[in-house]
Amino acid sequence: MPRRTSLILALLALTVSGCGFGAVSIEPHTAEAGSEETCTALLKDLPEVVSDAVRRDVAPEAALATAWGQPPIVLRCGVSMPSAYRPDTQLIDVGGVGWFAEEGDGGVFFTATDREVLVEVAVPDDYAPAGFVLDDISPTVASHIPERGLR
């Protein structure tokens, strides 16, 4: 499912439920081979607060994802390389993690493309400037997922 659609579905699920404090519905993705153990450890250690947004439950619980705030900032682990990424693309370095940025409908998608396991963070426009979210997430990504050296 395209990234833009995933963000829209997560936001729509909250609107339909009428409750900003319930679990965030995450469209399950097929994690890249060998990423589940790394992702599980990363998700366990991510901060409870990101950009003043409090961590929320996600559904299904088995999704290799987490969320913060309303509208939700959604992190998915074990994703595939974004189709728009090119090896010569300039990455945004935050805390030693190279993030590829893609504008989407309603927000920005950041993917840590320089890691052995890729992590995607969907940041709704409400959190502008979106890059500040990465300040809270990057240290945990850097400490849990080795760099691939593809900068």
PDB file of C-alpha atoms in Angstrom:
ATOM      1  CA  MET A   1       0.000   0.000   0.000  1.00  0.00           C
ATOM      2  CA  PRO A   2       1.432   3.435  -0.883  1.00  0.00           C
ATOM      3  CA  ARG A   3       2.796   5.529   1.977  1.00  0.00           C
ATOM      4  CA  ARG A   4       0.351   8.354   1.416  1.00  0.00           C
ATOM      5  CA  THR A   5      -2.558   5.967   1.696  1.00  0.00           C
ATOM      6  CA  SER A   6      -1.225   4.534   4.973  1.00  0.00           C
ATOM      7  CA  LEU A   7      -1.137   7.992   6.578  1.00  0.00           C
ATOM      8  CA  ILE A   8      -4.612   8.824   5.325  1.00  0.00           C
ATOM      9  CA  LEU A   9      -5.990   5.500   6.605  1.00  0.00           C
ATOM     10  CA  ALA A  10      -4.473   6.048  10.043  1.00  0.00           C
ATOM     11  CA  LEU A  11      -5.997   9.518  10.254  1.00  0.00           C
ATOM     12  CA  LEU A  12      -9.342   8.286   8.937  1.00  0.00           C
ATOM     13  CA  ALA A  13      -9.480   5.496  11.500  1.00  0.00           C
ATOM     14  CA  LEU A  14      -9.212   8.053  14.286  1.00  0.00           C
ATOM     15  CA  THR A  15     -11.877  10.273  12.774  1.00  0.00           C
ATOM     16  CA  VAL A  16     -14.317   7.401  12.318  1.00  0.00           C
ATOM     17  CA  SER A  17     -13.789   6.115  15.843  1.00  0.00           C
ATOM     18  CA  GLY A  18     -14.620   9.543  17.246  1.00  0.00           C
ATOM     19  CA  CYS A  19     -11.966   9.121  19.903  1.00  0.00           C
ATOM     20  CA  GLY A  20      -8.488  10.554  19.852  1.00  0.00           C
ATOM     21  CA  PHE A  21      -7.246   8.249  22.606  1.00  0.00           C
ATOM     22  CA  GLY A  22      -7.998   4.814  21.167  1.00  0.00           C
ATOM     23  CA  ALA A  23      -5.570   2.583  19.348  1.00  0.00           C
ATOM     24  CA  VAL A  24      -4.280   3.875  16.034  1.00  0.00           C
ATOM     25  CA  SER A  25      -5.252   1.543  13.206  1.00  0.00           C
ATOM     26  CA  ILE A  26      -2.132   0.650  11.224  1.00  0.00           C
ATOM     27  CA  GLU A  27      -2.249  -0.970   7.812  1.00  0.00           C
ATOM     28  CA  PRO A  28      -0.040  -4.050   8.301  1.00  0.00           C
ATOM     29  CA  HIS A  29       3.013  -4.255   6.067  1.00  0.00           C
ATOM     30  CA  THR A  30       5.176  -7.198   5.179  1.00  0.00           C
ATOM     31  CA  ALA A  31       8.403  -6.646   7.054  1.00  0.00           C
ATOM     32  CA  GLU A  32      11.651  -7.201   5.225  1.00  0.00           C
ATOM     33  CA  ALA A  33      13.211 -10.607   5.931  1.00  0.00           C
ATOM     34  CA  GLY A  34      15.185 -10.748   9.160  1.00  0.00           C
ATOM     35  CA  SER A  35      13.906  -7.453  10.546  1.00  0.00           C
ATOM     36  CA  GLU A  36      11.343  -8.616  13.107  1.00  0.00           C
ATOM     37  CA  GLU A  37      13.704  -9.101  16.067  1.00  0.00           C
ATOM     38  CA  THR A  38      15.442  -5.760  15.466  1.00  0.00           C
ATOM     39  CA  CYS A  39      12.115  -3.967  15.048  1.00  0.00           C
ATOM     40  CA  THR A  40      10.638  -5.478  18.199  1.00  0.00           C
ATOM     41  CA  ALA A  41      13.620  -4.259  20.255  1.00  0.00           C
ATOM     42  CA  LEU A  42      13.485  -0.807  18.640  1.00  0.00           C
ATOM     43  CA  LEU A  43       9.751  -0.397  19.258  1.00  0.00           C
ATOM     44  CA  LYS A  44      10.163  -1.401  22.903  1.00  0.00           C
ATOM     45  CA  ASP A  45      12.790   1.285  23.505  1.00  0.00           C
ATOM     46  CA  LEU A  46      11.361   4.244  21.571  1.00  0.00           C
ATOM     47  CA  PRO A  47      10.464   7.273  23.719  1.00  0.00           C
ATOM     48  CA  GLU A  48       7.036   7.688  25.295  1.00  0.00           C
ATOM     49  CA  VAL A  49       6.872  11.290  24.078  1.00  0.00           C
ATOM     50  CA  VAL A  50       7.851  12.570  20.625  1.00  0.00           C
ATOM     51  CA  SER A  51       7.511  16.274  19.798  1.00  0.00           C
ATOM     52  CA  ASP A  52       5.208  16.703  22.826  1.00  0.00           C
ATOM     53  CA  ALA A  53       2.973  13.888  21.491  1.00  0.00           C
ATOM     54  CA  VAL A  54       2.311  10.945  23.837  1.00  0.00           C
ATOM     55  CA  ARG A  55       2.786   7.365  22.668  1.00  0.00           C
ATOM     56  CA  ARG A  56      -0.361   5.455  21.709  1.00  0.00           C
ATOM     57  CA  ASP A  57      -1.355   1.849  21.212  1.00  0.00           C
ATOM     58  CA  VAL A  58      -1.642   0.554  17.666  1.00  0.00           C
ATOM     59  CA  ALA A  59      -3.911  -2.064  16.140  1.00  0.00           C
ATOM     60  CA  PRO A  60      -3.187  -4.708  15.236  1.00  0.00           C
ATOM     61  CA  GLU A  61      -0.734  -5.151  18.096  1.00  0.00           C
ATOM     62  CA  ALA A  62       1.413  -7.389  15.887  1.00  0.00           C
ATOM     63  CA  ALA A  63       2.132  -4.505  13.496  1.00  0.00           C
ATOM     64  CA  LEU A  64       5.797  -3.569  13.602  1.00  0.00           C
ATOM     65  CA  ALA A  65       4.740  -0.001  14.286  1.00  0.00           C
ATOM     66  CA  THR A  66       3.962   2.560  16.952  1.00  0.00           C
ATOM     67  CA  ALA A  67       2.329   5.972  17.075  1.00  0.00           C
ATOM     68  CA  TRP A  68       2.300   9.195  19.051  1.00  0.00           C
ATOM     69  CA  GLY A  69      -0.248  11.982  19.386  1.00  0.00           C
ATOM     70  CA  GLN A  70      -3.392  13.122  17.623  1.00  0.00           C
ATOM     71  CA  PRO A  71      -3.242  13.199  14.659  1.00  0.00           C
ATOM     72  CA  PRO A  72      -0.810  10.313  14.949  1.00  0.00           C
ATOM     73  CA  ILE A  73       2.848  10.371  14.089  1.00  0.00           C
ATOM     74  CA  VAL A  74       3.302   6.796  12.842  1.00  0.00           C
ATOM     75  CA  LEU A  75       6.569   4.848  12.852  1.00  0.00           C
ATOM     76  CA  ARG A  76       6.781   1.585  10.898  1.00  0.00           C
ATOM     77  CA  CYS A  77       9.829  -0.664  11.114  1.00  0.00           C
ATOM     78  CA  GLY A  78      11.104  -3.160   8.548  1.00  0.00           C
ATOM     79  CA  VAL A  79       9.714  -1.285   5.552  1.00  0.00           C
ATOM     80  CA  SER A  80      11.103  -1.544   2.031  1.00  0.00           C
ATOM     81  CA  MET A  81      13.148   1.130   0.281  1.00  0.00           C
ATOM     82  CA  PRO A  82      10.930   4.011  -0.948  1.00  0.00           C
ATOM     83  CA  SER A  83      10.417   3.855  -4.707  1.00  0.00           C
ATOM     84  CA  ALA A  84      11.479   7.510  -5.074  1.00  0.00           C
ATOM     85  CA  TYR A  85      14.827   6.924  -3.332  1.00  0.00           C
ATOM     86  CA  ARG A  86      17.971   7.113  -5.468  1.00  0.00           C
ATOM     87  CA  PRO A  87      21.518   6.352  -4.221  1.00  0.00           C
ATOM     88  CA  ASP A  88      22.594   9.931  -4.973  1.00  0.00           C
ATOM     89  CA  THR A  89      19.685  11.446  -3.022  1.00  0.00           C
ATOM     90  CA  GLN A  90      20.695  13.951  -0.352  1.00  0.00           C
ATOM     91  CA  LEU A  91      19.661  12.616   3.062  1.00  0.00           C
ATOM     92  CA  ILE A  92      18.800  14.651   6.148  1.00  0.00           C
ATOM     93  CA  ASP A  93      21.241  13.736   8.913  1.00  0.00           C
ATOM     94  CA  VAL A  94      19.674  13.785  12.368  1.00  0.00           C
ATOM     95  CA  GLY A  95      21.635  12.267  15.222  1.00  0.00           C
ATOM     96  CA  GLY A  96      23.806  10.253  12.838  1.00  0.00           C
ATOM     97  CA  VAL A  97      20.831   8.719  11.000  1.00  0.00           C
ATOM     98  CA  GLY A  98      20.318   9.501   7.309  1.00  0.00           C
ATOM     99  CA  TRP A  99      16.648  10.223   6.594  1.00  0.00           C
ATOM    100  CA  PHE A 100      15.110  10.344   3.112  1.00  0.00           C
ATOM    101  CA  ALA A 101      12.198  12.829   3.041  1.00  0.00           C
ATOM    102  CA  GLU A 102       9.117  12.520   0.828  1.00  0.00           C
ATOM    103  CA  GLU A 103       6.187  14.923   0.799  1.00  0.00           C
ATOM    104  CA  GLY A 104       2.853  13.110   0.959  1.00  0.00           C
ATOM    105  CA  ASP A 105      -0.810  13.969   1.195  1.00  0.00           C
ATOM    106  CA  GLY A 106      -1.211  15.506   4.637  1.00  0.00           C
ATOM    107  CA  GLY A 107       2.353  15.147   5.805  1.00  0.00           C
ATOM    108  CA  VAL A 108       5.957  14.149   5.294  1.00  0.00           C
ATOM    109  CA  PHE A 109       7.391  10.634   5.211  1.00  0.00           C
ATOM    110  CA  PHE A 110      10.919  10.131   6.494  1.00  0.00           C
ATOM    111  CA  THR A 111      12.710   6.834   5.879  1.00  0.00           C
ATOM    112  CA  ALA A 112      16.029   5.928   7.502  1.00  0.00           C
ATOM    113  CA  THR A 113      17.581   4.534   4.325  1.00  0.00           C
ATOM    114  CA  ASP A 114      21.115   4.226   5.707  1.00  0.00           C
ATOM    115  CA  ARG A 115      20.220   1.475   8.197  1.00  0.00           C
ATOM    116  CA  GLU A 116      20.336  -2.323   7.821  1.00  0.00           C
ATOM    117  CA  VAL A 117      16.628  -2.333   8.721  1.00  0.00           C
ATOM    118  CA  LEU A 118      14.616   0.550   7.301  1.00  0.00           C
ATOM    119  CA  VAL A 119      12.347   2.667   9.495  1.00  0.00           C
ATOM    120  CA  GLU A 120       9.622   4.986   8.183  1.00  0.00           C
ATOM    121  CA  VAL A 121       8.097   7.880  10.123  1.00  0.00           C
ATOM    122  CA  ALA A 122       4.906   9.530   8.822  1.00  0.00           C
ATOM    123  CA  VAL A 123       4.563  13.026  10.261  1.00  0.00           C
ATOM    124  CA  PRO A 124       1.252  14.866   9.717  1.00  0.00           C
ATOM    125  CA  ASP A 125       1.383  18.531   8.704  1.00  0.00           C
ATOM    126  CA  ASP A 126       0.152  19.489  12.212  1.00  0.00           C
ATOM    127  CA  TYR A 127       3.686  18.874  13.520  1.00  0.00           C
ATOM    128  CA  ALA A 128       5.462  21.334  11.194  1.00  0.00           C
ATOM    129  CA  PRO A 129       8.352  21.608  10.957  1.00  0.00           C
ATOM    130  CA  ALA A 130       8.174  17.842  10.596  1.00  0.00           C
ATOM    131  CA  GLY A 131      11.903  17.259  10.933  1.00  0.00           C
ATOM    132  CA  PHE A 132      11.851  18.062  14.656  1.00  0.00           C
ATOM    133  CA  VAL A 133      10.117  14.730  15.283  1.00  0.00           C
ATOM    134  CA  LEU A 134      13.323  13.008  14.170  1.00  0.00           C
ATOM    135  CA  ASP A 135      15.269  14.628  17.028  1.00  0.00           C
ATOM    136  CA  ASP A 136      13.397  12.412  19.489  1.00  0.00           C
ATOM    137  CA  ILE A 137      13.469   9.220  17.391  1.00  0.00           C
ATOM    138  CA  SER A 138      16.949   9.199  15.812  1.00  0.00           C
ATOM    139  CA  PRO A 139      18.998   8.326  18.930  1.00  0.00           C
ATOM    140  CA  THR A 140      17.016   5.112  19.457  1.00  0.00           C
ATOM    141  CA  VAL A 141      17.196   4.193  15.763  1.00  0.00           C
ATOM    142  CA  ALA A 142      20.968   4.815  15.770  1.00  0.00           C
ATOM    143  CA  SER A 143      21.529   2.674  18.869  1.00  0.00           C
ATOM    144  CA  HIS A 144      19.404  -0.271  17.678  1.00  0.00           C
ATOM    145  CA  ILE A 145      19.987  -0.538  13.936  1.00  0.00           C
ATOM    146  CA  PRO A 146      23.484  -0.662  12.410  1.00  0.00           C
ATOM    147  CA  GLU A 147      24.352   1.655   9.551  1.00  0.00           C
ATOM    148  CA  ARG A 148      24.553   0.202   6.038  1.00  0.00           C
ATOM    149  CA  GLY A 149      27.022   2.808   4.821  1.00  0.00           C
ATOM    150  CA  LEU A 150      24.862   3.898   1.874  1.00  0.00           C
ATOM    151  CA  ARG A 151      24.927   7.627   2.331  1.00  0.00           C
TER     152      ARG A 151
END
